[in-house]
Amino acid sequence: MPHVASWKKEEVKDLKGLIGSHKVVGMADLADIPAPQLQKMRRTLKDSAQIKMSRKTLMSLALNDSEKSNIEDLSEHMEGQPALIFTDMNPFKLFKILEDSKTQAPAKAGNIAPIDIVVPQGDTAFPPGPMLGELQKIGIPAKIDKGKIVITKDTTVVDAGETISSNIASILTRLEIHPMEVGIDLKAAYEDQTIYTADLLTIDPEKTLSDIQKAFTSALNLSVNA
């Protein structure tokens, strides 16, 4: 049997302890988050949640060894730079806090556009010069007007899902267009033997409850009238 480093055993033991002592366990992606922002998020959550980064294999071992039913399925949601989040708060509330904490960030070469990136029509702060040719080179119609470079119509420079090139990333930054969102992506969360994926966590639980109550009231009125 191969030797297993003692620190790995301790790491798995610590993770299992955190899994067992919290009602909700989330799987998050911390890729591309600047260190200062991550530290700020840790401080924001310190009284209500704990973020723990580790190796994928060790996190999988801890999840698989946990006594909680179905929690091992969280391993299927490891993406980018995965981390576990431990909390006792509602997973919907956790998701909302993480989403609300996200900030806009400049595009970098190689980023995938989350939405269609549009350079709007209008004046720029640039005087006549090389910038005019750079804009036209990437397909942005521009001209000189009253001593400034003016973009003559709204132009989509990158479609959603496409890779952002270095030239376009540079132009967007100089135009102060920040199309990227930086923050902790909660991919899934476990509570009471159930895995909630991100698409489910986007649902507003208060609105959902309100809709259910309305549907119940409507059905009740219909039965009474009948």
Coordinates of C-alpha atoms in Angstrom, one line a residue:
M1 CA 0.0 0.0 0.0
P2 CA 1.5 3.4 -1.0
H3 CA 2.5 5.7 1.8
V4 CA 0.1 8.6 2.4
A5 CA 1.6 11.8 3.7
S6 CA 0.4 12.6 7.2
W7 CA -0.6 16.1 6.3
K8 CA -3.0 14.7 3.7
K9 CA -4.6 12.5 6.3
E10 CA -5.0 15.5 8.6
E11 CA -6.5 17.6 5.8
V12 CA -9.1 15.0 4.9
K13 CA -9.9 14.7 8.7
D14 CA -10.4 18.4 9.0
L15 CA -12.6 18.6 5.9
K16 CA -14.7 15.7 7.2
G17 CA -15.1 17.5 10.5
L18 CA -16.3 20.6 8.8
I19 CA -18.7 18.7 6.6
G20 CA -20.2 16.9 9.6
S21 CA -20.6 20.1 11.7
H22 CA -22.4 22.3 9.1
K23 CA -25.9 22.0 7.7
V24 CA -24.9 23.3 4.3
V25 CA -21.8 22.5 2.2
G26 CA -21.2 24.4 -1.0
M27 CA -18.9 23.7 -3.9
A28 CA -17.5 26.9 -5.3
D29 CA -15.1 28.0 -8.1
L30 CA -12.5 30.6 -7.0
A31 CA -10.8 30.9 -10.4
D32 CA -9.5 34.4 -11.5
I33 CA -10.5 36.0 -8.2
P34 CA -7.8 38.5 -7.1
A35 CA -6.4 37.8 -3.7
P36 CA -7.6 41.1 -2.1
Q37 CA -11.1 40.5 -3.2
L38 CA -11.1 36.9 -1.9
Q39 CA -9.8 38.1 1.5
K40 CA -12.5 40.7 1.6
M41 CA -15.1 38.0 0.9
R42 CA -13.7 35.8 3.7
R43 CA -14.1 38.8 6.1
T44 CA -17.6 39.4 4.9
L45 CA -18.6 35.7 5.5
K46 CA -16.4 35.0 8.6
D47 CA -19.4 35.0 11.0
S48 CA -21.6 32.9 8.8
A49 CA -19.5 30.8 6.5
Q50 CA -16.1 29.3 6.1
I51 CA -14.2 28.9 2.7
K52 CA -11.8 26.1 2.5
M53 CA -9.5 25.4 -0.5
S54 CA -7.7 22.1 -0.9
R55 CA -6.7 19.6 -3.5
K56 CA -9.4 18.1 -5.6
T57 CA -8.5 14.5 -4.6
L58 CA -8.6 15.4 -0.8
M59 CA -11.9 17.1 -1.1
S60 CA -13.3 14.1 -3.0
L61 CA -12.0 11.8 -0.3
A62 CA -13.6 13.8 2.5
L63 CA -17.0 13.9 0.7
N64 CA -16.9 10.2 -0.1
D65 CA -16.0 9.3 3.5
S66 CA -18.7 11.6 5.0
E67 CA -21.7 9.9 6.7
K68 CA -24.1 12.4 5.0
S69 CA -26.2 10.7 2.3
N70 CA -25.6 11.9 -1.3
I71 CA -23.0 14.5 -0.4
E72 CA -20.4 12.8 -2.5
D73 CA -22.3 14.0 -5.5
L74 CA -20.8 17.5 -4.8
S75 CA -17.6 16.2 -6.3
E76 CA -19.2 16.3 -9.7
H77 CA -19.4 20.1 -9.5
M78 CA -15.6 20.8 -9.1
E79 CA -14.7 23.4 -11.7
G80 CA -11.8 25.8 -12.2
Q81 CA -10.2 26.3 -8.8
P82 CA -12.6 24.5 -6.5
A83 CA -13.2 25.2 -2.8
L84 CA -15.7 24.0 -0.2
I85 CA -17.9 26.5 1.7
F86 CA -19.3 25.5 5.1
T87 CA -22.3 27.3 6.6
D88 CA -25.6 26.8 8.4
M89 CA -27.4 29.5 6.4
N90 CA -30.0 28.7 3.7
P91 CA -28.2 27.7 0.4
F92 CA -30.4 30.2 -1.5
K93 CA -29.3 33.0 0.9
L94 CA -25.6 31.9 0.5
F95 CA -25.9 32.0 -3.3
K96 CA -27.5 35.5 -3.2
I97 CA -24.8 36.9 -0.9
L98 CA -22.0 35.6 -3.2
E99 CA -23.7 36.9 -6.3
D100 CA -24.3 40.3 -4.8
S101 CA -20.6 40.5 -3.8
K102 CA -19.4 40.2 -7.4
T103 CA -17.8 43.2 -9.1
Q104 CA -17.1 44.2 -12.6
A105 CA -13.6 43.6 -13.9
P106 CA -11.6 44.4 -17.1
A107 CA -11.4 41.7 -19.8
K108 CA -8.2 39.7 -20.2
A109 CA -7.0 37.9 -23.3
G110 CA -8.4 34.4 -23.3
N111 CA -11.4 35.2 -21.2
I112 CA -14.7 33.9 -22.4
A113 CA -17.3 36.6 -22.9
P114 CA -20.2 36.0 -20.5
I115 CA -22.6 38.1 -22.6
D116 CA -22.4 39.9 -26.0
I117 CA -19.9 42.7 -25.5
V118 CA -21.0 45.9 -27.1
V119 CA -19.0 49.1 -27.6
P120 CA -21.6 51.9 -27.5
Q121 CA -22.0 54.7 -30.0
G122 CA -20.7 58.1 -28.8
D123 CA -17.7 60.3 -28.0
T124 CA -14.5 58.9 -26.5
A125 CA -11.9 60.7 -24.5
F126 CA -9.2 60.1 -27.1
P127 CA -7.8 62.8 -29.4
P128 CA -7.0 62.1 -33.0
G129 CA -4.2 59.6 -33.2
P130 CA -3.3 55.8 -33.5
M131 CA -6.4 54.9 -31.4
L132 CA -8.6 55.6 -34.4
G133 CA -6.8 52.9 -36.5
E134 CA -6.9 50.5 -33.6
L135 CA -10.7 50.8 -33.2
Q136 CA -11.2 50.4 -37.0
K137 CA -8.9 47.4 -37.0
I138 CA -11.2 45.4 -34.7
G139 CA -14.3 46.5 -36.6
I140 CA -15.5 49.4 -34.5
P141 CA -16.6 52.3 -36.9
A142 CA -15.0 55.5 -35.7
K143 CA -14.2 59.0 -37.0
I144 CA -12.8 62.3 -35.9
D145 CA -15.3 64.9 -34.8
K146 CA -14.6 68.2 -33.0
G147 CA -11.1 67.1 -32.0
K148 CA -12.1 63.7 -30.5
I149 CA -12.5 60.2 -31.7
V150 CA -16.2 59.3 -32.0
I151 CA -17.7 55.8 -32.3
T152 CA -20.4 56.1 -34.9
K153 CA -22.6 53.1 -34.0
D154 CA -23.1 50.4 -31.3
T155 CA -20.9 47.5 -32.2
T156 CA -20.8 44.0 -30.8
V157 CA -17.1 43.1 -30.7
V158 CA -17.4 39.7 -29.0
D159 CA -20.4 37.4 -28.9
A160 CA -21.4 35.6 -25.7
G161 CA -19.3 32.4 -25.3
E162 CA -16.5 33.5 -27.6
T163 CA -12.9 34.0 -26.5
I164 CA -11.7 37.6 -26.1
S165 CA -8.5 38.4 -28.0
S166 CA -5.7 40.5 -26.6
N167 CA -6.4 43.4 -29.0
I168 CA -10.0 43.6 -28.0
A169 CA -9.3 43.2 -24.3
S170 CA -6.8 46.1 -24.6
I171 CA -9.3 48.4 -26.4
L172 CA -12.1 47.6 -23.9
T173 CA -9.9 48.4 -21.0
R174 CA -8.9 51.7 -22.6
L175 CA -12.5 52.5 -23.2
E176 CA -13.2 51.7 -19.6
I177 CA -15.6 48.9 -20.6
H178 CA -15.4 46.1 -17.9
P179 CA -17.5 43.2 -19.2
M180 CA -16.3 40.5 -16.8
E181 CA -17.8 39.7 -13.4
V182 CA -15.3 38.6 -10.6
G183 CA -16.4 36.8 -7.5
I184 CA -17.1 33.4 -6.0
D185 CA -19.2 31.2 -8.2
L186 CA -21.3 28.8 -6.1
K187 CA -21.7 25.8 -8.4
A188 CA -23.8 23.6 -6.1
A189 CA -24.8 23.3 -2.4
Y190 CA -25.8 20.4 -0.3
E191 CA -28.6 20.5 2.4
D192 CA -30.7 17.7 3.9
Q193 CA -29.5 15.0 1.4
T194 CA -30.2 17.2 -1.6
I195 CA -27.8 18.8 -4.1
Y196 CA -29.0 22.3 -5.3
T197 CA -27.2 23.3 -8.5
A198 CA -26.6 26.9 -9.5
D199 CA -29.5 27.0 -11.9
L200 CA -31.9 26.1 -9.0
L201 CA -30.2 28.5 -6.6
T202 CA -30.9 31.5 -8.8
I203 CA -34.6 31.0 -8.0
D204 CA -35.9 33.5 -5.4
P205 CA -37.3 31.3 -2.6
E206 CA -39.5 34.1 -1.3
K207 CA -41.0 34.6 -4.7
T208 CA -41.4 30.9 -5.2
L209 CA -43.2 30.6 -1.9
S210 CA -45.4 33.5 -2.8
D211 CA -46.3 31.9 -6.2
I212 CA -47.2 28.6 -4.4
Q213 CA -49.4 30.5 -1.9
K214 CA -51.2 32.3 -4.8
A215 CA -51.7 29.0 -6.6
F216 CA -53.1 27.4 -3.4
T217 CA -55.5 30.3 -2.8
S218 CA -56.6 30.2 -6.4
A219 CA -57.3 26.5 -6.3
L220 CA -59.1 26.8 -2.9
N221 CA -61.4 29.6 -4.3
L222 CA -62.1 27.5 -7.4
S223 CA -63.1 24.5 -5.2
V224 CA -65.3 26.6 -3.0
N225 CA -67.0 28.2 -6.0
A226 CA -67.5 24.8 -7.5

